Each structure stands twice: as C-alpha cells, then as structure tokens.
Amino acid sequence: DFKTLAFKKSKSILNYKTARSTALALSLLMAAQTGDALAAAFDSHIIIKGSAAFDSSGTPSAPSNSIQNGSLTSILGGVSSTTTLNAATINGPDPLVGTLTNIGDGFGIGFNASGNSENGPANVNPLFGDYTLSIQNNSLVDSFLVSLKFEFSHQVNATDSVKSASDNGEFAKSQIGLYKADGTELVFSQLISDTINDNQKFVFSNNQQDSASGFGGVLSDVGSILLSFLLNPGDLILLGDNSPDVLLAGAADSGNFSASTSTLLSVDSVVIQTTETVPEPETLLLLAIGLLAHFVSNRRHSGSFSTH
C-alpha cells in the first residue's frame, strides 16, 4: 500500500518491504507556529499566496500498532490557524491556504509517529506534506528583495534486540525538501535509521554526502536558511513542485521505531531596491559643454548692453 514517488535524490528511495519497527513518540517542535504574532505589514505591491497540505494526492492511511499525528499551521496577518491529524482523521481544512501580508507570516507542516511490535508488526505508511507559494511583484517601477526563512528539525530512531533470518528489521525515515516549481532544489535533508540496512544521513548543509554509519539508533538534523529572491517589476516566483516537501514513515517487526519532523516557511523581509543614478562620463562632458556655452552666451549678452 506504499505510495511510489520519484524522489529528487535516488539515495532517498527506500525498500519498504525490508523495514518494519516501533518506538517512543517525539513531540512536534511547532512552538514558533502557535499563538498570534504581531508583525508589521510588508509592501502591498508584493503579493504572496500559499498553502500547506497533509497530502496532495490522497488521504493519510491508518497506522498499524502505531501512533501517528501531525499539524498544518498558517500564520496570516499575524494570526495562527491549525489543522491536526490524529491517526487517519484530519480535523480542520486541508490544505490550509491564504495570503501572507505581514513579516513573520507563513505556513508550517509537522509529523510525529512511533510504534512497537508488542502486539505484532507495526508500521506507519508514508505521511506526506506539501508546500506551495507564489510571490508576485505588482509594481510597475520598483524591484524588491523578498527573503523567506525555512526552519526545520527532525529526528528518527529504530531499535531492535531480536536478530533472526525471519526478522525484517526496523526503520524510521524522515525527509525534508523545498523546491521551486521548475524542480530547482532549495533545501534537502534526509534521515533513515535502519536496523537491517545501513543508516542514511544527508544533512541540509551537505546533502551530497552520507554522514551516517551503523545500524539503527538516533539520527537528527536541524537547520534554518534564508532564501532570497530579487523580483523586478511584474516578476512571479513559484515554489512547490510534484515532490513531497515533508515525508515521514516507519515500521517495526520485533522492535521499536519513532520519527518526528517540524518545518516552518515564513516571510523574513521584503525590501524595496533603490538605485542611485550616477552620470556617465559622456553625460558629464555634455553637461560641462552646455554650461560653458551658456556662460559665453551670457557674457556676450551682457557685453552688448554695455556698449549702449
């Protein structure tokens, strides 16, 4: 029943048949997304619209001998709204959509899952989160530098005390990515804790190199990055493609697994770009010639008056 996706990096594809497991739940790190925030409105020529969704292509599946939950958050005009996921039940709008108007406005996605094999094999089918964002400069004359802040934290853990030929093992996986609509990768981080296959850890600061070792155990990554876009008059920038931006999964055959992820995409600054016009050398020369001609003309004009 697992969903098949063409992930951005081939190393992120995991053979789910070989992994199952269980574990303690980790709390969502979404404190920055709760409550109402007071922030100044940015320039009205910049129009930013977006959404956060649990799953753009279907309803989350119910877990087996496991716990799963999640949250979507929108901060619009400094006011927060939340949609929650409990098992396979979604409470609230999905997706959350709206127009960002204030510095600090944005969208958040988080998941949390754990399971153990005390009552048989446990698993959480992949949970998916999707971001979309459009940034439009409606000014006819001004350019703007728009900076977005992307913050995330995730952790996975798989443990197993039973080793046998019939044991499919335990795994926990969390993957975070952010892409432009044309597929350009802006952020990528992936963690896989696996008691049978090798662990994998691609941190966002160096996501071309696997820094993990061993089998199972705790893996984590946390980061914050500013993404700046220069928009000239009429420019439009789109974020969000056909790949999931947030993914979490796990399973256990004879042990435990846990996974937790928290993400927030928000407006950090909107700055108008001003340019000071410096005259070209040719312009200065023409200006000097013009002033000289005007001076000579005035001298001649004053001289003609003095002869009468």
mmCIF file of N, CA, C and O in Angstrom, residues 9 11-12 154 188-191 200-204 206-211 221:
data_model
loop_
_atom_site.group_PDB
_atom_site.id
_atom_site.type_symbol
_atom_site.label_atom_id
_atom_site.label_comp_id
_atom_site.label_asym_id
_atom_site.label_seq_id
_atom_site.Cartn_x
_atom_site.Cartn_y
_atom_site.Cartn_z
ATOM 1 N N LYS A 9 16.277 12.741 -5.044
ATOM 2 C CA LYS A 9 17.581 12.107 -4.968
ATOM 3 C C LYS A 9 17.377 10.601 -4.932
ATOM 4 O O LYS A 9 16.598 10.091 -4.152
ATOM 5 N N LYS A 11 19.163 8.373 -3.757
ATOM 6 C CA LYS A 11 19.557 7.772 -2.492
ATOM 7 C C LYS A 11 18.436 7.837 -1.470
ATOM 8 O O LYS A 11 18.500 7.182 -0.432
ATOM 9 N N SER A 12 17.381 8.628 -1.738
ATOM 10 C CA SER A 12 16.310 8.751 -0.765
ATOM 11 C C SER A 12 15.264 7.664 -0.914
ATOM 12 O O SER A 12 14.331 7.596 -0.124
ATOM 13 N N HIS A 154 14.259 17.564 12.603
ATOM 14 C CA HIS A 154 13.686 16.216 12.559
ATOM 15 C C HIS A 154 14.646 15.209 13.172
ATOM 16 O O HIS A 154 15.857 15.428 13.238
ATOM 17 N N PHE A 188 17.333 20.323 1.208
ATOM 18 C CA PHE A 188 17.121 18.885 1.272
ATOM 19 C C PHE A 188 17.831 18.321 2.493
ATOM 20 O O PHE A 188 18.987 18.643 2.759
ATOM 21 N N SER A 189 17.118 17.486 3.261
ATOM 22 C CA SER A 189 17.693 16.776 4.398
ATOM 23 C C SER A 189 16.960 15.455 4.543
ATOM 24 O O SER A 189 15.723 15.416 4.454
ATOM 25 N N GLN A 190 17.713 14.390 4.777
ATOM 26 C CA GLN A 190 17.095 13.070 4.891
ATOM 27 C C GLN A 190 17.768 12.242 5.980
ATOM 28 O O GLN A 190 18.994 12.237 6.092
ATOM 29 N N LEU A 191 16.943 11.553 6.773
ATOM 30 C CA LEU A 191 17.427 10.686 7.840
ATOM 31 C C LEU A 191 16.742 9.328 7.728
ATOM 32 O O LEU A 191 15.514 9.269 7.594
ATOM 33 N N GLN A 200 21.191 6.105 6.902
ATOM 34 C CA GLN A 200 21.492 7.174 5.945
ATOM 35 C C GLN A 200 21.249 8.520 6.612
ATOM 36 O O GLN A 200 20.262 8.689 7.336
ATOM 37 N N LYS A 201 22.162 9.462 6.361
ATOM 38 C CA LYS A 201 22.019 10.807 6.912
ATOM 39 C C LYS A 201 22.593 11.810 5.924
ATOM 40 O O LYS A 201 23.794 11.903 5.727
ATOM 41 N N PHE A 202 21.700 12.560 5.296
ATOM 42 C CA PHE A 202 22.094 13.630 4.387
ATOM 43 C C PHE A 202 21.625 14.940 5.008
ATOM 44 O O PHE A 202 20.442 15.283 4.925
ATOM 45 N N VAL A 203 22.521 15.658 5.665
ATOM 46 C CA VAL A 203 22.152 16.898 6.343
ATOM 47 C C VAL A 203 22.024 18.015 5.317
ATOM 48 O O VAL A 203 22.650 18.000 4.257
ATOM 49 N N PHE A 204 21.208 19.019 5.642
ATOM 50 C CA PHE A 204 20.894 20.050 4.653
ATOM 51 C C PHE A 204 22.128 20.879 4.287
ATOM 52 O O PHE A 204 22.221 21.408 3.176
ATOM 53 N N ASN A 206 25.106 19.715 3.854
ATOM 54 C CA ASN A 206 25.980 18.935 2.974
ATOM 55 C C ASN A 206 25.218 17.695 2.521
ATOM 56 O O ASN A 206 25.535 16.573 2.913
ATOM 57 N N ASN A 207 24.189 17.924 1.698
ATOM 58 C CA ASN A 207 23.288 16.828 1.368
ATOM 59 C C ASN A 207 23.760 15.955 0.207
ATOM 60 O O ASN A 207 23.008 15.122 -0.300
ATOM 61 N N GLN A 208 25.000 16.124 -0.214
ATOM 62 C CA GLN A 208 25.567 15.250 -1.236
ATOM 63 C C GLN A 208 26.367 14.104 -0.619
ATOM 64 O O GLN A 208 26.812 13.201 -1.325
ATOM 65 N N GLN A 209 26.550 14.134 0.683
ATOM 66 C CA GLN A 209 27.381 13.132 1.344
ATOM 67 C C GLN A 209 26.613 12.462 2.480
ATOM 68 O O GLN A 209 26.017 13.122 3.329
ATOM 69 N N ASP A 210 26.640 11.128 2.470
ATOM 70 C CA ASP A 210 26.008 10.349 3.533
ATOM 71 C C ASP A 210 26.949 10.320 4.740
ATOM 72 O O ASP A 210 28.028 9.737 4.687
ATOM 73 N N SER A 211 26.523 10.936 5.845
ATOM 74 C CA SER A 211 27.373 11.017 7.029
ATOM 75 C C SER A 211 26.984 10.012 8.106
ATOM 76 O O SER A 211 27.507 10.068 9.219
ATOM 77 N N ASP A 221 18.751 16.108 12.549
ATOM 78 C CA ASP A 221 19.268 17.254 11.806
ATOM 79 C C ASP A 221 18.351 18.437 12.065
ATOM 80 O O ASP A 221 17.127 18.291 12.200
#
